[in-house]
Short mmCIF file of C-alpha atoms and ligand atoms in Angstrom, two decimals:
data_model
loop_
_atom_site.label_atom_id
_atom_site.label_comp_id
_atom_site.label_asym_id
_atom_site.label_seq_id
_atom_site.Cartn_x
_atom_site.Cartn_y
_atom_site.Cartn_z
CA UNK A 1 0.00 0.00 0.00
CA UNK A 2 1.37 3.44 -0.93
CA UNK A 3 2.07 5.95 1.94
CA UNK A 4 0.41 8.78 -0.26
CA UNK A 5 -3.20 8.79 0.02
CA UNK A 6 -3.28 11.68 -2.52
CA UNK A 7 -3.24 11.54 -5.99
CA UNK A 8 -4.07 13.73 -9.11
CA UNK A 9 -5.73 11.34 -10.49
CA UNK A 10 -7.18 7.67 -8.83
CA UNK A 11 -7.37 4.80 -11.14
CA UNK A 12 -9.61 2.35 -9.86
CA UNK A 13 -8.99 -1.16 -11.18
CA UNK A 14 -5.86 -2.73 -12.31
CA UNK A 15 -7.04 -3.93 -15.75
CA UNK A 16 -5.84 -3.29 -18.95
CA UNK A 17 -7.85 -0.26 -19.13
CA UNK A 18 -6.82 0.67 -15.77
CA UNK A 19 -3.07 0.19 -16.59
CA UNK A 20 -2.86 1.50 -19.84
CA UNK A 21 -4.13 5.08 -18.64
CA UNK A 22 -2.02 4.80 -15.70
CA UNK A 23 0.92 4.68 -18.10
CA UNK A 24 -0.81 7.06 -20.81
CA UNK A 25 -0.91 9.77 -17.86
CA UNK A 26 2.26 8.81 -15.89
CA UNK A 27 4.45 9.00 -18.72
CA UNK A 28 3.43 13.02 -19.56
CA UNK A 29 3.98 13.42 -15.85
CA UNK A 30 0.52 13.36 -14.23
CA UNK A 31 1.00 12.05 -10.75
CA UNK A 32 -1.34 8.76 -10.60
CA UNK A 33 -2.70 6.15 -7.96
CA UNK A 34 -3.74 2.91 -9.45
CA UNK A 35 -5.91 0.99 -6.82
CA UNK A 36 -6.96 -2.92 -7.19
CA UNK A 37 -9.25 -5.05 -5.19
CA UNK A 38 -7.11 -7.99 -5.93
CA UNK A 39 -3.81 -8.27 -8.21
CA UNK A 40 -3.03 -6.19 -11.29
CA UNK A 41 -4.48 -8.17 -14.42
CA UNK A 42 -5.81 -11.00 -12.24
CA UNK A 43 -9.24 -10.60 -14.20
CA UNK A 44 -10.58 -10.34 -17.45
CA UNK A 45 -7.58 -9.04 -18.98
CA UNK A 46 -5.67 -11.90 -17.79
CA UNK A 47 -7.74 -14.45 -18.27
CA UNK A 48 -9.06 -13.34 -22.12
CA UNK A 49 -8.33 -15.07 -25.25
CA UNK A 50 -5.82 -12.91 -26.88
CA UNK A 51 -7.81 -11.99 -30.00
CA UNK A 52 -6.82 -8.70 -31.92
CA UNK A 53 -10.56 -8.22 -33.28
CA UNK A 54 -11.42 -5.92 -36.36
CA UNK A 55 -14.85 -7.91 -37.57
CA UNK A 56 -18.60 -7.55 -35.75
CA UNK A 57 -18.83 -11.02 -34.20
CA UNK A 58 -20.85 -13.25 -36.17
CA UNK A 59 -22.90 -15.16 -33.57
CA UNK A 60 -23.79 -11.66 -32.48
CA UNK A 61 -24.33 -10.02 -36.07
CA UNK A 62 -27.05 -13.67 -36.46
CA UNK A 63 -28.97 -13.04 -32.71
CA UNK A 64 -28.87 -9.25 -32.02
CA UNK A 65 -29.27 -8.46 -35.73
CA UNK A 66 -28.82 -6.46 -38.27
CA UNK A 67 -29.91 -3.25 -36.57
CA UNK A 68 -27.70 -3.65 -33.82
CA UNK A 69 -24.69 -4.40 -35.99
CA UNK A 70 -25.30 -1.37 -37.62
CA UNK A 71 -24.88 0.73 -34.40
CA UNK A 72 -22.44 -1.51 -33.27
CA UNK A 73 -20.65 -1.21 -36.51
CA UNK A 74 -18.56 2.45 -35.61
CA UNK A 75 -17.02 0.91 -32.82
CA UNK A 76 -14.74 -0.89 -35.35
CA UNK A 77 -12.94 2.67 -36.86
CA UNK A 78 -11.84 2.97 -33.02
CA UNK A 79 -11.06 -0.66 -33.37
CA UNK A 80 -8.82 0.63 -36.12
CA UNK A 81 -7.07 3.40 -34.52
CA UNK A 82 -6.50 0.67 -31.53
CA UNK A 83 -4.64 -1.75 -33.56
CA UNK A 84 -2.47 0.80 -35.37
CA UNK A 85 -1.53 1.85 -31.53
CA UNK A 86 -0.92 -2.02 -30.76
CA UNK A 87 1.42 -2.42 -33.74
CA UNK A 88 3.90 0.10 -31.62
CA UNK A 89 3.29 -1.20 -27.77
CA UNK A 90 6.18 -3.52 -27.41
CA UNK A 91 8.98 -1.25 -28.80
CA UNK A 92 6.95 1.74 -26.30
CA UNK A 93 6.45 -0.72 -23.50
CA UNK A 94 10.18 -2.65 -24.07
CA UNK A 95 9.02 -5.62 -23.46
CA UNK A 96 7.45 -8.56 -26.04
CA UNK A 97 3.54 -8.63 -26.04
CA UNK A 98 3.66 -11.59 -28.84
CA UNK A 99 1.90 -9.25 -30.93
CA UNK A 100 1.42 -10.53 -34.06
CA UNK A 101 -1.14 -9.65 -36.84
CA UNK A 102 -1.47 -12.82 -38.46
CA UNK A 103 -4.79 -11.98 -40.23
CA UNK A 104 -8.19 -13.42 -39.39
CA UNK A 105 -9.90 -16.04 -41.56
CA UNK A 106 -13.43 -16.74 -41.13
CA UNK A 107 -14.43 -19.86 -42.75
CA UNK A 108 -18.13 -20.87 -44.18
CA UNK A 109 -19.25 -24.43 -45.21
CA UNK A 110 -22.47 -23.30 -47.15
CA UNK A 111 -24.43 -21.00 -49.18
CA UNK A 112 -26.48 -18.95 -46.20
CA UNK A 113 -22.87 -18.74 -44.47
CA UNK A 114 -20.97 -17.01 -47.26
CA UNK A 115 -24.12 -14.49 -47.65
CA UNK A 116 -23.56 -13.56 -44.19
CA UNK A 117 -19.59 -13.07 -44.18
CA UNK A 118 -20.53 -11.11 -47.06
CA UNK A 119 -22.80 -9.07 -45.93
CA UNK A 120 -21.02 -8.51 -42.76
CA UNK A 121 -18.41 -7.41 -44.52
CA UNK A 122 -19.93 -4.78 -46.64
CA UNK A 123 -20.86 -3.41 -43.46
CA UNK A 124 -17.29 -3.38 -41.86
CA UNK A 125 -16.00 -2.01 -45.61
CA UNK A 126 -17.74 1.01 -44.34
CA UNK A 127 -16.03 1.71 -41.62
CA UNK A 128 -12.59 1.67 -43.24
CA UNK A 129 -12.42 -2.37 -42.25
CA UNK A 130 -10.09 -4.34 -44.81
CA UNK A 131 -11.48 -7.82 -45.83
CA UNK A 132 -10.96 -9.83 -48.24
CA UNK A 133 -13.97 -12.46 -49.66
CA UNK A 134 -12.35 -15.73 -50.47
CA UNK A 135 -13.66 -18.72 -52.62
CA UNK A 136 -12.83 -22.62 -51.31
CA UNK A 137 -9.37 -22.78 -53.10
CA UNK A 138 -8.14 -19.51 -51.88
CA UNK A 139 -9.34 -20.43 -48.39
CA UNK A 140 -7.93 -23.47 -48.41
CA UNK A 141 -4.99 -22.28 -50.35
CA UNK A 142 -4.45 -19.63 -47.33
CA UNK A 143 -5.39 -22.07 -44.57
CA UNK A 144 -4.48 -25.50 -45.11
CA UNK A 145 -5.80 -26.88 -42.20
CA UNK A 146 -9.05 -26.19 -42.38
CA UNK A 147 -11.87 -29.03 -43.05
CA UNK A 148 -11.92 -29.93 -46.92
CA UNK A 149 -15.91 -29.01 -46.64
CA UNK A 150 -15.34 -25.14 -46.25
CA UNK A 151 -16.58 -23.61 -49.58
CA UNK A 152 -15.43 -20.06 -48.81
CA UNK A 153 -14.73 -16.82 -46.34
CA UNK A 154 -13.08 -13.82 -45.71
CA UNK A 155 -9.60 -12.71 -44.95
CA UNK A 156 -9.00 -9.89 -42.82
CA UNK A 157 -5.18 -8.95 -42.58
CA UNK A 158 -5.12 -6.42 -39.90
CA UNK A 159 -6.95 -8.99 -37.11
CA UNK A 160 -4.32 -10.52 -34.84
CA UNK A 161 -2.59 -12.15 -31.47
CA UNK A 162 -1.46 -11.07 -28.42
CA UNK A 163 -0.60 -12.93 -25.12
CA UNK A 164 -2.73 -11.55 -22.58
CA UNK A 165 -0.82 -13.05 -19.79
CA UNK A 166 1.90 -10.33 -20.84
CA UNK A 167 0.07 -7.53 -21.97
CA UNK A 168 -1.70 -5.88 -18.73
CA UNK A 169 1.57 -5.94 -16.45
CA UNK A 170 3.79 -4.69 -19.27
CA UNK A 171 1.58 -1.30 -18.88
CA UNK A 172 1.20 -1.76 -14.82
CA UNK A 173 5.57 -1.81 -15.16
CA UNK A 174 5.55 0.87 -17.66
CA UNK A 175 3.22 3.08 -15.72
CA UNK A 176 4.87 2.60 -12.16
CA UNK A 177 8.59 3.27 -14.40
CA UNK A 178 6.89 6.87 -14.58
CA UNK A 179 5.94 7.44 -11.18
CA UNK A 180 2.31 5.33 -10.83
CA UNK A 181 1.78 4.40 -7.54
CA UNK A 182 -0.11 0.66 -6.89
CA UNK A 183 -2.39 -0.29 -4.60
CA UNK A 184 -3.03 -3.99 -4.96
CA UNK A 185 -5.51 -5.62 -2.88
CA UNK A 186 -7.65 -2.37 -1.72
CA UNK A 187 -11.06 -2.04 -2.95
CA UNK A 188 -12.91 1.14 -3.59
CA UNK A 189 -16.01 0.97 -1.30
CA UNK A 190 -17.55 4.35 -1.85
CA UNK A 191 -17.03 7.63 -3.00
CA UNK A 192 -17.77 11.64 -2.37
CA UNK A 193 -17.38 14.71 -5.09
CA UNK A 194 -16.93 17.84 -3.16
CA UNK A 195 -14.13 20.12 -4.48
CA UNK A 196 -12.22 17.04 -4.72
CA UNK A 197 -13.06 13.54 -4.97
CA UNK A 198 -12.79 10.91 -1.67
CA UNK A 199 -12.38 7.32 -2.28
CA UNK A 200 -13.14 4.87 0.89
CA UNK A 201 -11.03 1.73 0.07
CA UNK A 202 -11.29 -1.12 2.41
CA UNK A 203 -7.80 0.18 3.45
CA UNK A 204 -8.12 3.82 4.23
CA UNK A 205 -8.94 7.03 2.30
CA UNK A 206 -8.03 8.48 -0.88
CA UNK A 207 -8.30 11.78 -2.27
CA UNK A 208 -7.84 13.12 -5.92
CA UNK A 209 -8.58 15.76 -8.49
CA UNK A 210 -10.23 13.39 -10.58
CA UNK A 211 -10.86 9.64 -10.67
CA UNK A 212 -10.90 6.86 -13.39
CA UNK A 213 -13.41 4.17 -13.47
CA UNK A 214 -11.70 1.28 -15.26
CA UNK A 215 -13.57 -1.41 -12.82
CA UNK A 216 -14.41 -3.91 -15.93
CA UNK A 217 -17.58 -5.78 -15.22
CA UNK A 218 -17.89 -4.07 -11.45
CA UNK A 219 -17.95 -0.59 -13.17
CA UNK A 220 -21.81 -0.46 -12.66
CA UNK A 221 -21.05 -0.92 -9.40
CA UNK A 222 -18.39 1.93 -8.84
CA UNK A 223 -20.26 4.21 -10.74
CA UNK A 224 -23.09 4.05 -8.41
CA UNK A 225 -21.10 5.56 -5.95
CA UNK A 226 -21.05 8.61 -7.46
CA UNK A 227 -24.85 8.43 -8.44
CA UNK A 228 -24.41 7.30 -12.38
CA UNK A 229 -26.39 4.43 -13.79
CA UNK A 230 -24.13 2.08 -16.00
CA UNK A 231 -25.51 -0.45 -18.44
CA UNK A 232 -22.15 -2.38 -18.01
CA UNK A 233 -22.35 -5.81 -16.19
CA UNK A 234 -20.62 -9.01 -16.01
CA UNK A 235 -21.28 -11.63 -18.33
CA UNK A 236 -19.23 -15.09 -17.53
CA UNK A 237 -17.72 -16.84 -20.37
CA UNK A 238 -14.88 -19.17 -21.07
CA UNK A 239 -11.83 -20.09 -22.90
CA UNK A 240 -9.97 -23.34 -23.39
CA UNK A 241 -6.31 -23.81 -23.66
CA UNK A 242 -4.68 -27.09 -25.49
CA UNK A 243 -1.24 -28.84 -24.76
CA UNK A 244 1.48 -26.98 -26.97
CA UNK A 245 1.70 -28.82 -30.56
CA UNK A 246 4.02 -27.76 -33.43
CA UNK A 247 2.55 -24.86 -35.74
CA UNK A 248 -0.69 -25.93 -37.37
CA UNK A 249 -2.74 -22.56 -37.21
CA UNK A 250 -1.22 -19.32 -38.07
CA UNK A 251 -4.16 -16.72 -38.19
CA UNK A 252 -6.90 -15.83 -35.98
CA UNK A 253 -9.93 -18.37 -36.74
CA UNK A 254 -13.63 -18.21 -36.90
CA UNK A 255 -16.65 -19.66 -37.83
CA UNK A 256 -19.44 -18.41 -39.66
CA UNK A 257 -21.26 -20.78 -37.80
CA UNK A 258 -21.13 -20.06 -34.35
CA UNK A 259 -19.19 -18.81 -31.35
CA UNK A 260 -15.74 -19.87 -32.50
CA UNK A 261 -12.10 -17.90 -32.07
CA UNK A 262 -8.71 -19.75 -32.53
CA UNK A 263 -5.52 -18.83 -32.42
CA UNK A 264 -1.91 -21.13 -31.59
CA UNK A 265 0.08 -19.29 -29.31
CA UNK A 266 4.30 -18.31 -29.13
CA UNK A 267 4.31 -21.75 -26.93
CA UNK A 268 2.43 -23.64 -29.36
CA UNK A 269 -0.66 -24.08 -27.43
CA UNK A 270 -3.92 -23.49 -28.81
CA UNK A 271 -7.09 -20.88 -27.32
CA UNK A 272 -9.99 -21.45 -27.75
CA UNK A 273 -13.02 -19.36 -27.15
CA UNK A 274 -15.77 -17.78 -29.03
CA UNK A 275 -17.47 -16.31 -25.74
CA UNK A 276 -19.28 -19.56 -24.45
CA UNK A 277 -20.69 -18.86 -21.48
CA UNK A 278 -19.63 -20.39 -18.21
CA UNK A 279 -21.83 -20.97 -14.97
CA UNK A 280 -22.56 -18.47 -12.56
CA UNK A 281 -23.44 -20.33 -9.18
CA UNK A 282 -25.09 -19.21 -6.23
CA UNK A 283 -22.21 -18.15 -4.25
CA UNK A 284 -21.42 -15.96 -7.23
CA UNK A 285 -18.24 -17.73 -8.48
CA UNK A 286 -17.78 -19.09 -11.47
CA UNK A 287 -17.18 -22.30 -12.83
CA UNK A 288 -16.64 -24.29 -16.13
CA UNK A 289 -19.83 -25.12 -18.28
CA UNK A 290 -18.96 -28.39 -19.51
CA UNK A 291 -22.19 -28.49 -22.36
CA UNK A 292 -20.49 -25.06 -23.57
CA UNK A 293 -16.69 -26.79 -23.23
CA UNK A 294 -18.06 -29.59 -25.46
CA UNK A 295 -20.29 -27.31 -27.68
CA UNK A 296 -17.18 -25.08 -28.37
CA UNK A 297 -15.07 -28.20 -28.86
CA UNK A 298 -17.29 -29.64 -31.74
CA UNK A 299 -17.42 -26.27 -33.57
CA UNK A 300 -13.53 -26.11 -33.50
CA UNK A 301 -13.00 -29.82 -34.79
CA UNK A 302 -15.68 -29.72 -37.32
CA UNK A 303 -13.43 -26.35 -38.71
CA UNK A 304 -9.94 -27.59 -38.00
CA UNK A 305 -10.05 -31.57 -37.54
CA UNK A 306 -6.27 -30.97 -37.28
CA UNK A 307 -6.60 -29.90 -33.93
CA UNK A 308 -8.78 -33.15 -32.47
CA UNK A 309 -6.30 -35.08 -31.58
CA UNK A 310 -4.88 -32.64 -29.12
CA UNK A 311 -5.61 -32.63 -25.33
CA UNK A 312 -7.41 -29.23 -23.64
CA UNK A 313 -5.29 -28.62 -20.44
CA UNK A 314 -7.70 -26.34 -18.90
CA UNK A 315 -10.76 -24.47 -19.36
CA UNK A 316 -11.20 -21.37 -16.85
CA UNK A 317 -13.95 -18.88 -16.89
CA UNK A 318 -14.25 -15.66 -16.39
CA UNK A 319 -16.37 -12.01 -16.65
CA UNK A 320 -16.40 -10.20 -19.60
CA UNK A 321 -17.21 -6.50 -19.02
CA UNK A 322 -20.62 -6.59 -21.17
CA UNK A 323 -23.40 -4.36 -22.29
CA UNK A 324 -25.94 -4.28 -24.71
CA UNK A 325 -25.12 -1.92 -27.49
CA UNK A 326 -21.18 -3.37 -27.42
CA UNK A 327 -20.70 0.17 -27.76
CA UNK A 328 -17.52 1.97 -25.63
CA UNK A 329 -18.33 4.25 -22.67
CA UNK A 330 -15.32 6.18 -22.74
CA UNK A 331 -14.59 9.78 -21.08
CA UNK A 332 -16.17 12.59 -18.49
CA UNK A 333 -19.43 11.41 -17.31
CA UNK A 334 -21.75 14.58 -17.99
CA UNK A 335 -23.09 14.67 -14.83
CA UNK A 336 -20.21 14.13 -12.76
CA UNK A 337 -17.22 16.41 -13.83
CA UNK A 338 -13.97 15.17 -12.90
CA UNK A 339 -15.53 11.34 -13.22
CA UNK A 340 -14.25 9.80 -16.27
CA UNK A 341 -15.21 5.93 -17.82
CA UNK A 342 -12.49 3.66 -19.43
CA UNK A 343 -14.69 0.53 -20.50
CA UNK A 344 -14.64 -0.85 -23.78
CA UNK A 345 -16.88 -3.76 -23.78
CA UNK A 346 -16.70 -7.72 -24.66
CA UNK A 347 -13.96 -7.02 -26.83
CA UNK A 348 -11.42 -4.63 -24.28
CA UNK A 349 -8.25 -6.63 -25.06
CA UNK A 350 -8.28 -5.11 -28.78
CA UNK A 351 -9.83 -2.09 -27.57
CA UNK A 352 -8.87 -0.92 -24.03
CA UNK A 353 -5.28 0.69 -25.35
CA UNK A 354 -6.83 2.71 -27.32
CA UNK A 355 -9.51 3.53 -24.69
CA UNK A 356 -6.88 3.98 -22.37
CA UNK A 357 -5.37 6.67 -24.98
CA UNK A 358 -8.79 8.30 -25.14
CA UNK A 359 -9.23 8.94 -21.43
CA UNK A 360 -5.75 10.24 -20.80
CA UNK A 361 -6.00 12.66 -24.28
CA UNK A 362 -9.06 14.06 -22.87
CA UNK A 363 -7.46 14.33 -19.07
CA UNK A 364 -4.14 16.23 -20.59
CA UNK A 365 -6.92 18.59 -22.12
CA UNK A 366 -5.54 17.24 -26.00
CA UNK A 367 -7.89 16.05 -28.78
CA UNK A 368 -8.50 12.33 -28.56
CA UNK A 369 -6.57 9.96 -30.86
CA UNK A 370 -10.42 8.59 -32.04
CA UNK A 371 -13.39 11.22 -31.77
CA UNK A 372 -14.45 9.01 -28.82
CA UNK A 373 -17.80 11.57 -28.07
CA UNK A 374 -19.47 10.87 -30.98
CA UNK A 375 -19.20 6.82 -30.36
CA UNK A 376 -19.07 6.59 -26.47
CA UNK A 377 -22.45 5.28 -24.72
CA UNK A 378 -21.63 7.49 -21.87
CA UNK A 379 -24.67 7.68 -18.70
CA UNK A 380 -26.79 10.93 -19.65
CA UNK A 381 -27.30 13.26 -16.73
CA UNK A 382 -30.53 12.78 -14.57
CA UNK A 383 -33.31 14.71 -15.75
CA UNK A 384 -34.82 15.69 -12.88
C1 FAD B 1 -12.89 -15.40 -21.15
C2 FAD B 1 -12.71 -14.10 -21.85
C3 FAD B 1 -12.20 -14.06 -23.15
C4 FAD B 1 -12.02 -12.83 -23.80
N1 FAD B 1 -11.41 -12.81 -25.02
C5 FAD B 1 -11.12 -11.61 -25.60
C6 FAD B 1 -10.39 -11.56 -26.81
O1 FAD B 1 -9.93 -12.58 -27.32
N2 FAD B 1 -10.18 -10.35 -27.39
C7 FAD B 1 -10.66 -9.19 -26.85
O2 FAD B 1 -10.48 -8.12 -27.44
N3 FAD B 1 -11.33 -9.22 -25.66
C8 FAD B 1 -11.55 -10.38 -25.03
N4 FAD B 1 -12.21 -10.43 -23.83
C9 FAD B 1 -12.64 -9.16 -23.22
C10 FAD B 1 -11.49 -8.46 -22.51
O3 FAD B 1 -10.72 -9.39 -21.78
C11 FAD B 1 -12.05 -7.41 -21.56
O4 FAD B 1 -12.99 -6.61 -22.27
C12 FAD B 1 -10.95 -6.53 -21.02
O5 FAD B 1 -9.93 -7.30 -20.47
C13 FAD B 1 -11.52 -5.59 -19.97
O6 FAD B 1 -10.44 -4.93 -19.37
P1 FAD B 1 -10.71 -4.03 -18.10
O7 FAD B 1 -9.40 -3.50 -17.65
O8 FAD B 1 -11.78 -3.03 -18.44
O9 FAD B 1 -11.36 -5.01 -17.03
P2 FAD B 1 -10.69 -6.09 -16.04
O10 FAD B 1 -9.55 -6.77 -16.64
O11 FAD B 1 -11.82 -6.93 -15.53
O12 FAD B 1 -10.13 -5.19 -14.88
C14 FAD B 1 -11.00 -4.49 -14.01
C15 FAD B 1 -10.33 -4.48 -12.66
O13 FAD B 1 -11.08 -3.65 -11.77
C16 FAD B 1 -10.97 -4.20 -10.48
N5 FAD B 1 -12.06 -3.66 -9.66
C17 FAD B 1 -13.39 -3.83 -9.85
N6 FAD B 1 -14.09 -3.21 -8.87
C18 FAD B 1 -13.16 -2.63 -8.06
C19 FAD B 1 -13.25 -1.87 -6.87
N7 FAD B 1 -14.44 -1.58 -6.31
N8 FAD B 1 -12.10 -1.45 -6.27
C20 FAD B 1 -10.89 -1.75 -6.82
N9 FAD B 1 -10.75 -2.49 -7.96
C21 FAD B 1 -11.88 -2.92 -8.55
C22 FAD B 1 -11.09 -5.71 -10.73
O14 FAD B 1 -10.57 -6.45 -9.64
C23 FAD B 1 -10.31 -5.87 -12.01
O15 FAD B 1 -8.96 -6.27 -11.78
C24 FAD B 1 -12.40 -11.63 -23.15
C25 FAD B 1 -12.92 -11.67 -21.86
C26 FAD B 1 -13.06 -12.89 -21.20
C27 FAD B 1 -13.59 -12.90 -19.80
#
């Protein structure tokens, strides 16, 4: 625990989110106090499945819908922006992420699957998304290893890898090299806005100019305190991890059937997710959904057979920081000056650096890398 209880500004959780605008801040000299309930990357953006997105999910794009891929659809030019900021983190951060941007391929096995990747990807065109539409021998050409049945897809070069087990305390190591301040295991328990702000943690308080929520899934929660409504809330889901094998896959897979991503890692071990959900039991932990372990399982094999003969090591779940629109809540809550959001939803590995980059552009009073205010889903003040 720090000996300062005072901070400019008070980053609460130790996220990505939370650790990249630590660093963002830190490093242009802003004097910063990270606090974590538990360890630094310990949650969702340690336990994610290292997928550099650029595409509107395609189990999502089938069940919400057309309309809501359409509002969803923006999100992916700050998507954009994020990735070109990825491409630079390990030389800024001097350390290796395993940042690669292998490409994504999504592959279809019929007719109603290729309309969709196509149509999808008209969509994504739009918003300055590169994809390319591929027929069965240029898929299979470009991916070898997929099942001889696929008749088609889409490439999308810029989609990619990183290891998530690296990423988060690369910017937590960055951030305290500038001057960031940690405060593992201390949870923010409430919160007042007077001429400052002060932050109860279960180990003392905290005062600060302005505060950060980067909570992930609990940001509803810490929002509260200072009297904002968030539709963000935890949605458990769950990713499998094979034994290492010798390089079969080398882009970022999906399926235009269903809740599928796949990528083989540095070590040679295989992820696989899709966001399956896990169980929520009563005590409010989490454990493994074995009908969504063997649901997820099935997809994979019946798109890369290669891969059936290998032995899942573990399966873990964990929340994803969800809401309904997908849609980023990103900077000064209206109604709350001083109160800023850094949440980028479902898909926050790919998107929380450049989040992250928002929050702190908008703090050091500079013009946001991505014109976050005309995306963000930020709370609108009470009407009275
Ligand atoms: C299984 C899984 C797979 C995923 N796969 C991908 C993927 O492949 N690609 C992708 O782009 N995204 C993926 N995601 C989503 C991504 O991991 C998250 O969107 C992202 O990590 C969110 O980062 P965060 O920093 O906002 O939240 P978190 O990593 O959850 O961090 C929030 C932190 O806030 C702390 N906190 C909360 N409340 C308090 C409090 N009151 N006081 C102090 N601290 C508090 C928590 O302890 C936590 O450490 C996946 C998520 C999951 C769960």
């Amino acid at each position: 625990m720090p000996n300062n209880t005072g901070a400019d500004v008070i980053v609460i959780g130790g996220g990505l989110a939370g650790a990249a605008v630590s660093w963002y801040l830190a490093r242009e000299g802003v004097d910063v106090l990270l606090v974590e309930r538990g360890e630094i990357g310990a949650r969702a953006s340690g336990a994610n499945a290292g997928s550099i997105h650029l595409q509107i999910p395609v189990a999502e794009y089938r069940s919400l819908g057309r309309k809501w891929a359409e509002t969803f659809a923006p999100t992916l030019s700050m998507m954009n922006v994020g990735v070109d900021l990825w491409k630079s983190l390990e030389d800024k951060l001097e350390t290796p992420l395993e940042f690669r941007q292998c490409g994504g391929i999504i592959a279809a096995r019929t007719e109603q699957e290729i309309a969709l990747v196509r149509e999808k990807a008209a969509l994504e065109a739009l918003q300055g998304i590169e994809s390319t539409e591929l027929d069965a021998g240029e898929l299979l050409e470009r991916a070898p290893y997929l099942a001889a049945d696929m008749i088609g897809g889409a490439f999308y070069p810029d989609e990619g890898k990183a290891n998530p087990l690296l990423v988060t305390r690369a910017f937590a190591r960055a951030a305290e090299r500038h001057g960031t301040r940690m405060a593992p295991q201390t949870e923010v328990t409430g919160m007042v806005r007077q001429q400052a702000f002060t932050v109860t943690t279960s180990r003392g308080r905290m005062s600060a100019q302005r505060v950060i929520c980067a909570a992930g899934a609990d940001a509803g929660h810490v929002a509260a305190m200072v009297g904002l409504e968030l539709p963000i809330r935890g949605y458990p889901i769950q990713v499998s991890v094979t034994e290492p094998a010798a390089t079969i896959v080398d882009h970022l897979v999906y399926s235009a059937a269903g809740k599928l991503t796949l990528k083989q890692m540095a070590n040679g071990t295989c992820l696989i997710g899709g966001g399956w959900p896990s169980d929520l039991q009563a005590d409010g932990t989490l454990a493994v959904s074995c009908r969504s372990m063997s649901d997820n399982l099935e997809l994979l094999h019946s798109v890369v057979p290669a891969l059936a003969g290998l032995q899942i090591v573990r399966t873990w779940p964990a929340m994803v920081n969800g809401n309904e629109s997908w849609r980023p809540v990103v900077g000064e809550a209206p109604s709350c000056p001083g109160f800023y959001l850094c949440l980028f939803p479902w898909m926050g590995f790919t998107g929380g650096p450049i989040a992250a980059h928002c929050v702190a552009d908008l703090i050091l009073g500079r013009t946001p890398k991505y014109d976050v205010a005309s995306l963000s889903d930020l709370p609108r003040p009470h009407v009275e």
